[in-house]
């Protein structure tokens, strides 16, 4: 079978890779077709100031509903997009869409709204990343400080020289940077300090463990304190209960995101949700 395909595809599709590789190849084909047919879209999950619950921004999250109408989770298709290089154009689409959404919110009067966008390693180290970022902001007419870029902790520890270089270029655009999934990588204190990013996003796993055991809550406290002592803002991901929120406030965590506050939603709904949550008493 592999012989029927051109050389590039045959490498993906060699017999020894088995069913799994074939499945992945099919998934990638579907993803590419959906992207070209403009069937990928972006949803937004609000982020709040924890002590007051005031909305500070949102995270843009990519969604793919495949040909059969089923949602494929990003954890399944993002890695494929990364391996294939497709993430470069998909990532640009997310960035541009998020910029237009934040521009729209600014038009509605939410001038301090911060839009967070996940950036893959392949995008981050691509030579056109900074020009792409600048063009996205310029075309949507948003200032740099309306944007935050999320890079994962493991990415940040990849190649320190490259990372510091790109971070400096990002800083020059006015955009801020958050370390995503913090606590799941192995960064050292000195590496972390060198990066000088604005925010640490504590991974959902710690938020959940904080409640389930004494050791868990000690670890959560350490992670929050680590961020605070480095002068960073700390945002906890995946907050689902009032108990978790209260515990994180007590630990000094600045911001939060999770189903307790809101699920990811389409842009049109976000605009209504913002109006609603603004009216609600604090
Ligand atoms: P992430 O950046 O850490 O995003 C947070 C994930 O946690 C999202 O999953 C979000 O829907 C989920 N979440 C938020 N609150 C809760 C909660 O209270 N409980 C639970 N159980 N989950 C919660 P999602 O949307 O499935 O995305 C998964 C991952 O896929 C993201 O993790 C991110 O790493 C990646 N991803 C999503 N969109 C993009 C994108 O546009 N570009 C890139 N490079 N990666 C993306
Ligand atoms: Mg993220
Ligand atoms: Mg995360
Ligand atoms: Mg994640």
PDB file of C-alpha atoms in Angstrom, residues 8-139:
ATOM      1  CA  UNK A   8       6.816  11.935   1.726  1.00  0.00           C
ATOM      2  CA  UNK A   9       3.565  10.285   2.641  1.00  0.00           C
ATOM      3  CA  UNK A  10       5.069   6.817   2.460  1.00  0.00           C
ATOM      4  CA  UNK A  11       7.462   7.789   5.210  1.00  0.00           C
ATOM      5  CA  UNK A  12       4.521   8.583   7.444  1.00  0.00           C
ATOM      6  CA  UNK A  13       2.735   5.492   6.347  1.00  0.00           C
ATOM      7  CA  UNK A  14       5.297   2.725   6.492  1.00  0.00           C
ATOM      8  CA  UNK A  15       4.056  -0.735   7.434  1.00  0.00           C
ATOM      9  CA  UNK A  16       5.982  -0.947  10.704  1.00  0.00           C
ATOM     10  CA  UNK A  17       4.168   2.090  12.058  1.00  0.00           C
ATOM     11  CA  UNK A  18       0.945   0.082  12.122  1.00  0.00           C
ATOM     12  CA  UNK A  19      -2.671   1.002  12.696  1.00  0.00           C
ATOM     13  CA  UNK A  20      -1.873   3.860  14.983  1.00  0.00           C
ATOM     14  CA  UNK A  21       0.083   5.716  12.321  1.00  0.00           C
ATOM     15  CA  UNK A  22      -2.661   5.067   9.798  1.00  0.00           C
ATOM     16  CA  UNK A  23      -5.236   6.517  12.175  1.00  0.00           C
ATOM     17  CA  UNK A  24      -3.080   9.560  12.733  1.00  0.00           C
ATOM     18  CA  UNK A  25      -2.596  10.025   9.016  1.00  0.00           C
ATOM     19  CA  UNK A  26      -6.352   9.942   8.495  1.00  0.00           C
ATOM     20  CA  UNK A  27      -6.906  12.379  11.341  1.00  0.00           C
ATOM     21  CA  UNK A  28      -4.346  14.769   9.881  1.00  0.00           C
ATOM     22  CA  UNK A  29      -5.985  14.592   6.458  1.00  0.00           C
ATOM     23  CA  UNK A  30      -9.335  15.443   8.046  1.00  0.00           C
ATOM     24  CA  UNK A  31      -7.822  18.285  10.037  1.00  0.00           C
ATOM     25  CA  UNK A  32      -6.200  19.796   6.960  1.00  0.00           C
ATOM     26  CA  UNK A  33      -9.459  19.527   4.994  1.00  0.00           C
ATOM     27  CA  UNK A  34     -11.453  21.123   7.832  1.00  0.00           C
ATOM     28  CA  UNK A  35      -8.948  23.932   8.163  1.00  0.00           C
ATOM     29  CA  UNK A  36      -9.037  24.623   4.437  1.00  0.00           C
ATOM     30  CA  UNK A  37     -12.839  24.564   4.516  1.00  0.00           C
ATOM     31  CA  UNK A  38     -12.682  27.106   7.394  1.00  0.00           C
ATOM     32  CA  UNK A  39     -14.366  24.740   9.774  1.00  0.00           C
ATOM     33  CA  UNK A  40     -12.002  25.265  12.679  1.00  0.00           C
ATOM     34  CA  UNK A  41     -13.105  27.874  15.165  1.00  0.00           C
ATOM     35  CA  UNK A  42     -12.035  29.562  18.348  1.00  0.00           C
ATOM     36  CA  UNK A  43     -13.812  29.695  21.715  1.00  0.00           C
ATOM     37  CA  UNK A  44     -12.942  31.870  24.690  1.00  0.00           C
ATOM     38  CA  UNK A  45     -12.734  31.006  28.373  1.00  0.00           C
ATOM     39  CA  UNK A  46     -12.934  33.982  30.756  1.00  0.00           C
ATOM     40  CA  UNK A  47     -10.183  34.613  33.283  1.00  0.00           C
ATOM     41  CA  UNK A  48     -11.054  36.424  36.501  1.00  0.00           C
ATOM     42  CA  UNK A  49      -9.355  38.334  39.297  1.00  0.00           C
ATOM     43  CA  UNK A  50      -9.831  35.758  42.069  1.00  0.00           C
ATOM     44  CA  UNK A  51     -10.595  37.952  45.101  1.00  0.00           C
ATOM     45  CA  UNK A  52     -13.233  40.045  43.251  1.00  0.00           C
ATOM     46  CA  UNK A  53     -14.227  37.728  40.366  1.00  0.00           C
ATOM     47  CA  UNK A  54     -13.904  40.662  38.023  1.00  0.00           C
ATOM     48  CA  UNK A  55     -13.158  39.535  34.460  1.00  0.00           C
ATOM     49  CA  UNK A  56      -9.622  40.360  33.370  1.00  0.00           C
ATOM     50  CA  UNK A  57      -9.535  38.570  30.037  1.00  0.00           C
ATOM     51  CA  UNK A  58     -10.000  35.246  28.295  1.00  0.00           C
ATOM     52  CA  UNK A  59      -8.009  32.400  26.801  1.00  0.00           C
ATOM     53  CA  UNK A  60      -8.577  31.572  23.144  1.00  0.00           C
ATOM     54  CA  UNK A  61      -9.003  27.813  22.609  1.00  0.00           C
ATOM     55  CA  UNK A  62      -9.179  26.078  19.251  1.00  0.00           C
ATOM     56  CA  UNK A  63     -12.083  23.796  18.342  1.00  0.00           C
ATOM     57  CA  UNK A  64     -12.437  21.257  15.581  1.00  0.00           C
ATOM     58  CA  UNK A  65     -15.738  19.649  14.655  1.00  0.00           C
ATOM     59  CA  UNK A  66     -14.905  16.980  12.104  1.00  0.00           C
ATOM     60  CA  UNK A  67     -16.778  15.862   8.967  1.00  0.00           C
ATOM     61  CA  UNK A  68     -19.057  13.638  11.062  1.00  0.00           C
ATOM     62  CA  UNK A  69     -19.905  16.549  13.319  1.00  0.00           C
ATOM     63  CA  UNK A  70     -17.914  15.191  16.271  1.00  0.00           C
ATOM     64  CA  UNK A  71     -15.633  17.387  18.343  1.00  0.00           C
ATOM     65  CA  UNK A  72     -12.041  16.182  18.354  1.00  0.00           C
ATOM     66  CA  UNK A  73     -10.230  17.361  21.516  1.00  0.00           C
ATOM     67  CA  UNK A  74      -7.237  19.681  20.993  1.00  0.00           C
ATOM     68  CA  UNK A  75      -5.036  17.300  22.978  1.00  0.00           C
ATOM     69  CA  UNK A  76      -5.517  14.874  20.074  1.00  0.00           C
ATOM     70  CA  UNK A  77      -5.159  17.121  17.051  1.00  0.00           C
ATOM     71  CA  UNK A  78      -2.740  19.840  18.224  1.00  0.00           C
ATOM     72  CA  UNK A  79       0.186  17.378  18.481  1.00  0.00           C
ATOM     73  CA  UNK A  80      -0.571  16.203  14.929  1.00  0.00           C
ATOM     74  CA  UNK A  81      -0.710  19.768  13.679  1.00  0.00           C
ATOM     75  CA  UNK A  82       2.618  20.380  15.394  1.00  0.00           C
ATOM     76  CA  UNK A  83       4.328  17.321  13.912  1.00  0.00           C
ATOM     77  CA  UNK A  84       3.084  18.083  10.411  1.00  0.00           C
ATOM     78  CA  UNK A  85       3.875  21.797  10.414  1.00  0.00           C
ATOM     79  CA  UNK A  86       0.197  22.656   9.899  1.00  0.00           C
ATOM     80  CA  UNK A  87       0.291  24.423  13.278  1.00  0.00           C
ATOM     81  CA  UNK A  88       2.060  27.372  11.641  1.00  0.00           C
ATOM     82  CA  UNK A  89      -0.984  28.346   9.579  1.00  0.00           C
ATOM     83  CA  UNK A  90      -3.538  27.168  12.134  1.00  0.00           C
ATOM     84  CA  UNK A  91      -1.704  29.090  14.848  1.00  0.00           C
ATOM     85  CA  UNK A  92      -1.774  32.231  12.742  1.00  0.00           C
ATOM     86  CA  UNK A  93      -5.508  31.775  12.243  1.00  0.00           C
ATOM     87  CA  UNK A  94      -6.049  31.539  16.031  1.00  0.00           C
ATOM     88  CA  UNK A  95      -3.877  34.592  16.647  1.00  0.00           C
ATOM     89  CA  UNK A  96      -5.710  36.681  14.038  1.00  0.00           C
ATOM     90  CA  UNK A  97      -9.156  35.540  15.192  1.00  0.00           C
ATOM     91  CA  UNK A  98      -8.293  36.295  18.824  1.00  0.00           C
ATOM     92  CA  UNK A  99      -6.964  39.737  17.869  1.00  0.00           C
ATOM     93  CA  UNK A 100     -10.211  40.589  16.059  1.00  0.00           C
ATOM     94  CA  UNK A 101     -12.232  39.358  19.035  1.00  0.00           C
ATOM     95  CA  UNK A 102     -10.312  41.516  21.485  1.00  0.00           C
ATOM     96  CA  UNK A 103     -10.637  44.476  19.103  1.00  0.00           C
ATOM     97  CA  UNK A 104     -14.398  43.944  19.133  1.00  0.00           C
ATOM     98  CA  UNK A 105     -14.457  43.875  22.953  1.00  0.00           C
ATOM     99  CA  UNK A 106     -12.427  47.068  23.052  1.00  0.00           C
ATOM    100  CA  UNK A 107     -14.992  48.671  20.751  1.00  0.00           C
ATOM    101  CA  UNK A 108     -17.643  47.676  23.289  1.00  0.00           C
ATOM    102  CA  UNK A 109     -15.658  49.514  25.948  1.00  0.00           C
ATOM    103  CA  UNK A 110     -13.637  46.712  27.572  1.00  0.00           C
ATOM    104  CA  UNK A 111     -10.325  48.486  27.178  1.00  0.00           C
ATOM    105  CA  UNK A 112      -8.386  46.461  29.760  1.00  0.00           C
ATOM    106  CA  UNK A 113      -9.417  43.066  28.422  1.00  0.00           C
ATOM    107  CA  UNK A 114      -6.458  40.726  27.926  1.00  0.00           C
ATOM    108  CA  UNK A 115      -6.673  38.015  25.310  1.00  0.00           C
ATOM    109  CA  UNK A 116      -4.459  34.969  25.872  1.00  0.00           C
ATOM    110  CA  UNK A 117      -3.378  32.804  22.943  1.00  0.00           C
ATOM    111  CA  UNK A 118      -1.579  29.450  23.155  1.00  0.00           C
ATOM    112  CA  UNK A 119       1.600  29.314  21.101  1.00  0.00           C
ATOM    113  CA  UNK A 120       3.288  26.065  20.057  1.00  0.00           C
ATOM    114  CA  UNK A 121       7.039  25.627  20.063  1.00  0.00           C
ATOM    115  CA  UNK A 122       7.129  25.349  16.252  1.00  0.00           C
ATOM    116  CA  UNK A 123       5.391  28.729  15.957  1.00  0.00           C
ATOM    117  CA  UNK A 124       7.479  30.335  18.666  1.00  0.00           C
ATOM    118  CA  UNK A 125      10.783  29.494  17.028  1.00  0.00           C
ATOM    119  CA  UNK A 126       9.634  30.110  13.471  1.00  0.00           C
ATOM    120  CA  UNK A 127      11.546  33.013  11.852  1.00  0.00           C
ATOM    121  CA  UNK A 128       8.275  34.695  10.829  1.00  0.00           C
ATOM    122  CA  UNK A 129       6.645  34.512  14.235  1.00  0.00           C
ATOM    123  CA  UNK A 130       7.301  38.112  15.318  1.00  0.00           C
ATOM    124  CA  UNK A 131       6.277  39.675  11.972  1.00  0.00           C
ATOM    125  CA  UNK A 132       3.135  37.481  12.019  1.00  0.00           C
ATOM    126  CA  UNK A 133       2.327  38.658  15.535  1.00  0.00           C
ATOM    127  CA  UNK A 134       2.865  42.287  14.594  1.00  0.00           C
ATOM    128  CA  UNK A 135       0.722  41.957  11.477  1.00  0.00           C
ATOM    129  CA  UNK A 136      -2.110  40.308  13.426  1.00  0.00           C
ATOM    130  CA  UNK A 137      -2.129  43.160  15.956  1.00  0.00           C
ATOM    131  CA  UNK A 138      -1.860  45.822  13.269  1.00  0.00           C
ATOM    132  CA  UNK A 139      -4.642  44.394  11.088  1.00  0.00           C
TER     133      UNK A 139
END
